[in-house]
Structures are given as structure tokens and as C-alpha cells.
PDB file of C-alpha atoms in Angstrom:
ATOM      1  CA  ASN A   1     112.725  51.910 154.408  1.00 43.00           C
ATOM      2  CA  GLU A   2     114.413  52.202 151.020  1.00 41.00           C
ATOM      3  CA  LEU A   3     117.924  51.503 152.349  1.00 41.00           C
ATOM      4  CA  GLU A   4     116.774  48.333 154.097  1.00 50.00           C
ATOM      5  CA  PHE A   5     114.970  47.226 150.927  1.00 42.00           C
ATOM      6  CA  TYR A   6     118.099  47.490 148.792  1.00 41.00           C
ATOM      7  CA  ARG A   7     120.189  45.749 151.441  1.00 46.00           C
ATOM      8  CA  ASN A   8     117.710  42.857 151.434  1.00 49.00           C
ATOM      9  CA  GLU A   9     117.787  42.718 147.634  1.00 46.00           C
ATOM     10  CA  TYR A  10     121.572  42.510 147.681  1.00 45.00           C
ATOM     11  CA  SER A  11     121.506  39.790 150.376  1.00 53.00           C
ATOM     12  CA  GLU A  12     119.121  37.694 148.289  1.00 50.00           C
ATOM     13  CA  VAL A  13     121.392  37.909 145.244  1.00 46.00           C
ATOM     14  CA  LYS A  14     124.451  37.020 147.302  1.00 48.00           C
ATOM     15  CA  SER A  15     122.625  34.080 148.931  1.00 55.00           C
ATOM     16  CA  PHE A  16     121.549  32.743 145.543  1.00 48.00           C
ATOM     17  CA  VAL A  17     125.112  32.844 144.199  1.00 45.00           C
ATOM     18  CA  THR A  18     126.481  31.106 147.311  1.00 53.00           C
ATOM     19  CA  ASN A  19     123.874  28.345 147.095  1.00 54.00           C
ATOM     20  CA  GLN A  20     124.719  27.753 143.456  1.00 49.00           C
ATOM     21  CA  LEU A  21     128.421  27.446 144.256  1.00 48.00           C
ATOM     22  CA  ASP A  22     127.720  24.968 147.073  1.00 53.00           C
ATOM     23  CA  SER A  23     125.392  22.822 144.981  1.00 54.00           C
ATOM     24  CA  PRO A  24     126.690  19.187 144.660  1.00 56.00           C
ATOM     25  CA  ASN A  25     125.190  19.049 141.166  1.00 55.00           C
ATOM     26  CA  LEU A  26     127.486  21.742 139.844  1.00 50.00           C
ATOM     27  CA  ASN A  27     130.240  20.454 137.526  1.00 55.00           C
ATOM     28  CA  PRO A  28     133.734  21.237 138.989  1.00 56.00           C
ATOM     29  CA  SER A  29     134.851  23.004 135.843  1.00 55.00           C
ATOM     30  CA  ASN A  30     131.625  25.027 135.802  1.00 52.00           C
ATOM     31  CA  ARG A  31     132.102  25.784 139.488  1.00 51.00           C
ATOM     32  CA  HIS A  32     135.459  27.383 138.685  1.00 54.00           C
ATOM     33  CA  GLU A  33     133.969  29.462 135.856  1.00 52.00           C
ATOM     34  CA  PHE A  34     130.941  30.401 137.962  1.00 50.00           C
ATOM     35  CA  LYS A  35     133.232  31.634 140.746  1.00 52.00           C
ATOM     36  CA  LYS A  36     135.143  33.779 138.310  1.00 53.00           C
ATOM     37  CA  PHE A  37     131.868  35.145 136.946  1.00 51.00           C
ATOM     38  CA  SER A  38     130.325  35.730 140.379  1.00 51.00           C
ATOM     39  CA  VAL A  39     133.369  37.613 141.622  1.00 51.00           C
ATOM     40  CA  GLY A  40     133.144  39.910 138.644  1.00 51.00           C
ATOM     41  CA  LYS A  41     129.424  40.292 139.120  1.00 51.00           C
ATOM     42  CA  ASN A  42     129.881  40.957 142.823  1.00 52.00           C
ATOM     43  CA  ARG A  43     132.201  43.836 142.009  1.00 53.00           C
ATOM     44  CA  PHE A  44     129.374  45.315 139.957  1.00 50.00           C
ATOM     45  CA  VAL A  45     126.302  44.354 142.017  1.00 50.00           C
ATOM     46  CA  LYS A  46     127.586  45.606 145.359  1.00 54.00           C
ATOM     47  CA  PRO A  47     128.433  49.153 144.217  1.00 58.00           C
ATOM     48  CA  PHE A  48     125.249  49.250 142.139  1.00 56.00           C
ATOM     49  CA  ALA A  49     123.144  48.315 145.169  1.00 57.00           C
ATOM     50  CA  TYR A  50     124.741  51.095 147.189  1.00 59.00           C
ATOM     51  CA  VAL A  51     124.201  53.586 144.358  1.00 58.00           C
ATOM     52  CA  LEU A  52     120.499  52.703 144.297  1.00 60.00           C
ATOM     53  CA  SER A  53     120.344  53.012 148.077  1.00 64.00           C
ATOM     54  CA  SER A  54     122.017  56.416 147.943  1.00 63.00           C
ATOM     55  CA  LEU A  55     119.614  57.640 145.262  1.00 62.00           C
ATOM     56  CA  ALA A  56     116.637  56.467 147.330  1.00 62.00           C
ATOM     57  CA  ILE A  57     117.944  58.302 150.400  1.00 62.00           C
ATOM     58  CA  ILE A  58     118.561  61.481 148.388  1.00 56.00           C
ATOM     59  CA  ALA A  59     115.039  61.324 146.893  1.00 57.00           C
ATOM     60  CA  SER A  60     113.502  60.870 150.352  1.00 57.00           C
ATOM     61  CA  ALA A  61     115.512  63.799 151.680  1.00 53.00           C
ATOM     62  CA  LEU A  62     114.363  65.999 148.785  1.00 51.00           C
ATOM     63  CA  VAL A  63     110.723  65.169 149.517  1.00 51.00           C
ATOM     64  CA  LEU A  64     111.194  66.167 153.164  1.00 48.00           C
ATOM     65  CA  ILE A  65     112.997  69.386 152.244  1.00 43.00           C
ATOM     66  CA  ILE A  66     110.285  70.379 149.763  1.00 45.00           C
ATOM     67  CA  ASN A  67     107.514  69.575 152.253  1.00 50.00           C
ATOM     68  CA  PHE A  68     109.090  71.762 154.910  1.00 40.00           C
ATOM     69  CA  THR A  69     110.527  74.567 152.812  1.00 40.00           C
ATOM     70  CA  GLY A  70     108.349  74.648 149.681  1.00 46.00           C
ATOM     71  CA  PRO A  71     106.199  77.701 148.952  1.00 51.00           C
ATOM     72  CA  ASN A  72     103.353  77.808 151.476  1.00 66.00           C
ATOM     73  CA  ASN A  73     100.979  79.365 148.932  1.00 69.00           C
ATOM     74  CA  TYR A  74     101.465  76.361 146.651  1.00 70.00           C
ATOM     75  CA  LYS A  75     100.542  73.961 149.456  1.00 78.00           C
ATOM     76  CA  LEU A  76      97.449  75.990 150.358  1.00 80.00           C
ATOM     77  CA  ALA A  77      96.408  76.273 146.702  1.00 78.00           C
ATOM     78  CA  SER A  78      96.797  72.564 145.957  1.00 78.00           C
ATOM     79  CA  LEU A  79      93.602  70.865 144.780  1.00 73.00           C
ATOM     80  CA  ASP A  80      94.710  67.451 146.067  1.00 62.00           C
ATOM     81  CA  ASP A  81      91.733  65.051 145.845  1.00 51.00           C
ATOM     82  CA  GLU A  82      88.974  67.659 145.871  1.00 54.00           C
ATOM     83  CA  PHE A  83      88.801  67.945 142.079  1.00 58.00           C
ATOM     84  CA  ASN A  84      85.416  66.251 141.769  1.00 60.00           C
ATOM     85  CA  ILE A  85      83.076  66.882 138.865  1.00 61.00           C
ATOM     86  CA  SER A  86      79.335  66.935 139.461  1.00 55.00           C
ATOM     87  CA  THR A  87      76.982  66.819 136.479  1.00 47.00           C
ATOM     88  CA  ALA A  88      73.841  67.634 138.454  1.00 48.00           C
ATOM     89  CA  ARG A  89      73.454  71.160 137.022  1.00 57.00           C
ATOM     90  CA  GLY A  90      71.141  70.525 134.102  1.00 64.00           C
ATOM     91  CA  ARG A  91      73.697  70.795 131.305  1.00 83.00           C
ATOM     92  CA  THR A  92      73.170  68.007 128.807  1.00 87.00           C
ATOM     93  CA  THR A  93      74.789  69.380 125.655  1.00 93.00           C
ATOM     94  CA  ASP A  94      77.001  66.997 123.697  1.00 95.00           C
ATOM     95  CA  ASN A  95      80.148  69.044 124.250  1.00 96.00           C
ATOM     96  CA  PHE A  96      79.533  69.330 127.977  1.00 93.00           C
ATOM     97  CA  GLU A  97      79.011  65.586 128.361  1.00 92.00           C
ATOM     98  CA  LEU A  98      82.109  64.915 126.258  1.00 94.00           C
ATOM     99  CA  SER A  99      84.071  67.264 128.512  1.00 92.00           C
ATOM    100  CA  ILE A 100      83.012  65.274 131.582  1.00 90.00           C
ATOM    101  CA  MET A 101      84.169  62.058 129.911  1.00 90.00           C
ATOM    102  CA  ALA A 102      87.499  63.696 129.084  1.00 92.00           C
ATOM    103  CA  LEU A 103      87.899  64.860 132.683  1.00 89.00           C
ATOM    104  CA  GLU A 104      87.179  61.374 133.992  1.00 87.00           C
ATOM    105  CA  ALA A 105      89.975  60.150 131.686  1.00 90.00           C
ATOM    106  CA  GLU A 106      92.201  63.003 132.975  1.00 89.00           C
ATOM    107  CA  ASP A 107      92.508  64.353 129.437  1.00 94.00           C
ATOM    108  CA  TYR A 108      92.375  67.979 130.538  1.00 93.00           C
ATOM    109  CA  GLN A 109      93.336  69.522 127.210  1.00 95.00           C
ATOM    110  CA  LYS A 110      90.478  67.724 125.462  1.00 97.00           C
ATOM    111  CA  ALA A 111      88.088  68.791 128.221  1.00 95.00           C
ATOM    112  CA  ILE A 112      89.145  72.422 127.728  1.00 97.00           C
ATOM    113  CA  GLU A 113      88.414  72.130 124.004  1.00 98.00           C
ATOM    114  CA  TYR A 114      84.942  70.640 124.553  1.00 97.00           C
ATOM    115  CA  LEU A 115      83.997  73.205 127.201  1.00 97.00           C
ATOM    116  CA  SER A 116      85.239  76.090 125.057  1.00 98.00           C
ATOM    117  CA  ASP A 117      83.143  74.796 122.135  1.00 98.00           C
ATOM    118  CA  ASP A 118      80.121  74.421 124.424  1.00 97.00           C
ATOM    119  CA  ILE A 119      80.433  78.055 125.506  1.00 97.00           C
ATOM    120  CA  LYS A 120      80.808  79.295 121.922  1.00 97.00           C
ATOM    121  CA  MET A 121      77.812  77.327 120.658  1.00 97.00           C
ATOM    122  CA  ASN A 122      75.481  77.873 123.622  1.00 96.00           C
ATOM    123  CA  SER A 123      76.436  81.240 125.078  1.00 94.00           C
ATOM    124  CA  GLU A 124      72.808  82.197 125.795  1.00 93.00           C
ATOM    125  CA  ASP A 125      71.874  79.019 127.697  1.00 93.00           C
ATOM    126  CA  GLU A 126      70.594  79.581 131.212  1.00 91.00           C
ATOM    127  CA  THR A 127      73.069  77.065 132.650  1.00 92.00           C
ATOM    128  CA  ILE A 128      76.111  78.109 130.611  1.00 95.00           C
ATOM    129  CA  PHE A 129      77.613  79.383 133.867  1.00 95.00           C
ATOM    130  CA  TYR A 130      78.364  75.778 134.779  1.00 93.00           C
ATOM    131  CA  SER A 131      80.489  75.245 131.673  1.00 94.00           C
ATOM    132  CA  TYR A 132      82.490  78.323 132.684  1.00 96.00           C
ATOM    133  CA  TYR A 133      82.798  76.921 136.207  1.00 94.00           C
ATOM    134  CA  ILE A 134      84.068  73.506 135.076  1.00 94.00           C
ATOM    135  CA  LEU A 135      86.395  75.201 132.580  1.00 96.00           C
ATOM    136  CA  GLY A 136      87.803  77.258 135.440  1.00 96.00           C
ATOM    137  CA  LEU A 137      88.372  74.123 137.506  1.00 93.00           C
ATOM    138  CA  THR A 138      90.100  72.420 134.598  1.00 94.00           C
ATOM    139  CA  HIS A 139      92.489  75.329 134.036  1.00 95.00           C
ATOM    140  CA  LEU A 140      93.157  75.430 137.770  1.00 94.00           C
ATOM    141  CA  LYS A 141      94.028  71.735 137.735  1.00 91.00           C
ATOM    142  CA  THR A 142      96.440  72.163 134.822  1.00 92.00           C
ATOM    143  CA  ALA A 143      98.098  75.104 136.585  1.00 88.00           C
ATOM    144  CA  GLN A 144      99.667  72.681 139.065  1.00 83.00           C
ATOM    145  CA  ARG A 145     102.849  71.070 137.810  1.00 74.00           C
ATOM    146  CA  ASP A 146     105.718  69.068 139.228  1.00 64.00           C
ATOM    147  CA  PHE A 147     108.623  66.889 138.150  1.00 51.00           C
ATOM    148  CA  LEU A 148     108.406  63.222 139.236  1.00 50.00           C
ATOM    149  CA  GLY A 149     106.298  64.275 142.202  1.00 52.00           C
ATOM    150  CA  LEU A 150     109.021  66.737 143.241  1.00 53.00           C
ATOM    151  CA  PHE A 151     109.801  70.399 142.583  1.00 52.00           C
ATOM    152  CA  PRO A 152     106.232  71.766 142.362  1.00 64.00           C
ATOM    153  CA  SER A 153     105.606  74.750 140.125  1.00 76.00           C
ATOM    154  CA  ILE A 154     102.717  76.886 138.896  1.00 83.00           C
ATOM    155  CA  ASP A 155     101.647  77.718 135.358  1.00 89.00           C
ATOM    156  CA  LYS A 156     100.536  81.271 136.101  1.00 92.00           C
ATOM    157  CA  GLY A 157      98.870  81.619 132.703  1.00 95.00           C
ATOM    158  CA  SER A 158      96.523  78.733 133.523  1.00 95.00           C
ATOM    159  CA  ALA A 159      95.825  80.164 136.983  1.00 95.00           C
ATOM    160  CA  LYS A 160      94.873  83.545 135.460  1.00 97.00           C
ATOM    161  CA  THR A 161      92.641  81.850 132.868  1.00 98.00           C
ATOM    162  CA  ALA A 162      90.953  79.918 135.675  1.00 97.00           C
ATOM    163  CA  ILE A 163      90.084  83.194 137.436  1.00 98.00           C
ATOM    164  CA  ILE A 164      88.621  84.617 134.201  1.00 98.00           C
ATOM    165  CA  ASN A 165      86.342  81.594 133.809  1.00 98.00           C
ATOM    166  CA  PHE A 166      85.250  81.536 137.453  1.00 97.00           C
ATOM    167  CA  THR A 167      84.376  85.233 137.137  1.00 98.00           C
ATOM    168  CA  LYS A 168      82.349  84.479 133.990  1.00 97.00           C
ATOM    169  CA  ALA A 169      80.552  81.699 135.853  1.00 96.00           C
ATOM    170  CA  ILE A 170      79.545  84.137 138.603  1.00 96.00           C
ATOM    171  CA  GLU A 171      78.441  86.791 136.086  1.00 96.00           C
ATOM    172  CA  ASN A 172      76.240  84.276 134.247  1.00 96.00           C
ATOM    173  CA  ASN A 173      74.724  82.730 137.375  1.00 94.00           C
ATOM    174  CA  THR A 174      72.401  85.536 138.420  1.00 91.00           C
ATOM    175  CA  HIS A 175      68.995  83.847 138.547  1.00 84.00           C
ATOM    176  CA  GLY A 176      69.484  82.625 142.116  1.00 82.00           C
ATOM    177  CA  LYS A 177      68.910  78.911 141.489  1.00 80.00           C
ATOM    178  CA  PHE A 178      72.457  77.793 142.228  1.00 88.00           C
ATOM    179  CA  PRO A 179      73.988  80.278 144.692  1.00 90.00           C
ATOM    180  CA  ASN A 180      76.486  77.757 146.003  1.00 91.00           C
ATOM    181  CA  VAL A 181      78.180  77.513 142.609  1.00 92.00           C
ATOM    182  CA  ASN A 182      79.135  81.173 142.987  1.00 95.00           C
ATOM    183  CA  LEU A 183      80.490  80.573 146.484  1.00 96.00           C
ATOM    184  CA  ASP A 184      82.510  77.609 145.218  1.00 94.00           C
ATOM    185  CA  ALA A 185      83.788  79.813 142.387  1.00 96.00           C
ATOM    186  CA  TYR A 186      84.899  82.405 144.974  1.00 97.00           C
ATOM    187  CA  PHE A 187      86.749  79.653 146.833  1.00 96.00           C
ATOM    188  CA  TYR A 188      88.614  78.562 143.714  1.00 95.00           C
ATOM    189  CA  ILE A 189      89.378  82.156 142.728  1.00 97.00           C
ATOM    190  CA  ALA A 190      91.071  82.341 146.129  1.00 96.00           C
ATOM    191  CA  LYS A 191      93.090  79.216 145.340  1.00 95.00           C
ATOM    192  CA  ALA A 192      94.105  80.599 141.946  1.00 95.00           C
ATOM    193  CA  SER A 193      95.096  83.861 143.656  1.00 95.00           C
ATOM    194  CA  LEU A 194      97.329  81.908 146.030  1.00 93.00           C
ATOM    195  CA  MET A 195      98.975  80.292 143.011  1.00 91.00           C
ATOM    196  CA  LEU A 196      99.656  83.824 141.774  1.00 92.00           C
ATOM    197  CA  GLU A 197     101.048  84.769 145.208  1.00 90.00           C
ATOM    198  CA  ASP A 198      98.223  87.253 145.760  1.00 93.00           C
ATOM    199  CA  SER A 199      97.372  86.456 149.372  1.00 93.00           C
ATOM    200  CA  ARG A 200      95.363  89.645 149.846  1.00 95.00           C
ATOM    201  CA  THR A 201      92.849  88.771 147.105  1.00 96.00           C
ATOM    202  CA  ALA A 202      92.752  85.155 148.278  1.00 95.00           C
ATOM    203  CA  ARG A 203      91.895  86.255 151.815  1.00 96.00           C
ATOM    204  CA  LYS A 204      89.074  88.501 150.538  1.00 97.00           C
ATOM    205  CA  TYR A 205      87.356  85.664 148.686  1.00 98.00           C
ATOM    206  CA  LEU A 206      87.940  83.098 151.429  1.00 97.00           C
ATOM    207  CA  GLU A 207      86.327  85.429 153.969  1.00 98.00           C
ATOM    208  CA  LYS A 208      83.348  85.802 151.613  1.00 97.00           C
ATOM    209  CA  VAL A 209      82.946  82.008 151.482  1.00 97.00           C
ATOM    210  CA  VAL A 210      83.041  81.820 155.286  1.00 98.00           C
ATOM    211  CA  THR A 211      80.664  84.760 155.798  1.00 97.00           C
ATOM    212  CA  GLU A 212      78.090  83.390 153.348  1.00 96.00           C
ATOM    213  CA  LYS A 213      78.531  79.807 154.606  1.00 95.00           C
ATOM    214  CA  GLY A 214      79.501  78.182 151.317  1.00 94.00           C
ATOM    215  CA  SER A 215      80.071  74.439 150.974  1.00 92.00           C
ATOM    216  CA  LYS A 216      83.822  75.096 151.156  1.00 93.00           C
ATOM    217  CA  MET A 217      83.507  77.094 154.385  1.00 96.00           C
ATOM    218  CA  ASN A 218      85.581  74.705 156.528  1.00 95.00           C
ATOM    219  CA  GLU A 219      88.358  74.480 153.954  1.00 94.00           C
ATOM    220  CA  ALA A 220      88.310  78.279 153.648  1.00 95.00           C
ATOM    221  CA  LYS A 221      88.667  78.657 157.425  1.00 96.00           C
ATOM    222  CA  GLN A 222      91.609  76.274 157.468  1.00 94.00           C
ATOM    223  CA  ILE A 223      93.421  78.173 154.716  1.00 93.00           C
ATOM    224  CA  LEU A 224      92.727  81.517 156.425  1.00 94.00           C
ATOM    225  CA  ASN A 225      94.269  80.178 159.623  1.00 93.00           C
ATOM    226  CA  GLU A 226      97.458  79.343 157.729  1.00 90.00           C
ATOM    227  CA  LEU A 227      97.763  82.570 155.720  1.00 83.00           C
TER     228      LEU A 227
END
């Protein structure tokens, strides 16, 4: 653990200093100066090592506290590693492809700009629903925030914008070719609703995903069991 690590680090430093003092090659006058220096250093290194150890213990304790007492809705709404982008929806516009590249680079703001431009320039395209869908996902991703991996928080403005774009995706996907995109959009509307602490709306959409057997059905069931 962290405490053991810092203890080992301190032991290695102390061992090195001792070996240097015991070295037969060390000039006697230098040995005297080195002892004076090492004593001074020891007064600094030892407290410093314990300070680092204490900070590590405090950080570990904070992680445990947050995991056990943090907002349950935030945990259920977390995207974790499921934020995967599929391009197999027939959209080949320049802005859409640039948005995918930006997402792969985790440049979410740039992706939002490209997707917004794609929607403005190609609003009548049959597959424009997918740009709305990816835009919704991107806003949902940016809604999750934390500080140094601790103290999670939600940007409610981004969560609300995500819902608007998922709704637009559903409204524009009416030709029946990609029904599962709508069910996935319902699932993510539920997650955004959880971010907004609206468990009732989240439950409604999660139940819809389960009833209609969407690709996120198992995840929806798991969240419903924890609500």
C-alpha cells in the first residue's frame, strides 16, 4: 500500500547514506562534512516521508468515503468505458468524420463544433439523426466532471443539452431502418435524467428499453434494480 511504499523509499535513502558514510574510500574530512549534511537532511527527509505517507492515506480514505457515500444517481449515470463511437450509420460528411476524429482524440469541444456544423449544413439528410445522437453522447460525456479523480460533479447544462439532442435524434429517425438507435437514445436520456436527479423520468425510459429489448437492456435492468 501507499504507506509501505513511502516507508521503503525512506529506508532506501537511509541505507544509501549509511553506506556512503561507511565507505573506506571516503576522505575523513569529507566524512565529517557528509555526516553533518546527512543529519540535516535526515531531519528534513524523515518528516517529509511521513507527510507524503499521511497525504496518501488521506487520499485513499477520501476515495473510499466518496465511493460509499457519493450520490447514487451519479454512479448510476456514469458512462465509464461504454462511450464507444460507431461510424456504421452511413454518415460520411466531412464534419461528421472530423467529429469522430476529435472524439477519438478526446477533444469533445471540437467534436461538438463539428457536429453542430454538420446539423446546420445538412439538416434534411436522412441520417442526420445520427449526428444528433453522437452530439447527445458528447454532451453527456462532458456533463461528468471531477477533481483529480475525486469529488464528482455534474454540469447540469450539458446534461439538459444531451437530452435535447437525443430527443432530436429520435424525432429524425422515423423511417424504421435503425430502431435500435432510438432505444439507445432512450437509455442515454435516462442516464442524463439521473444526472439531473430525475429518477422518475429515468425509470420511465429504462423500462422502455427493457420492454422493447434494446441493446442496452441488461444495463437498463441493472440500473432499475438499484433505483
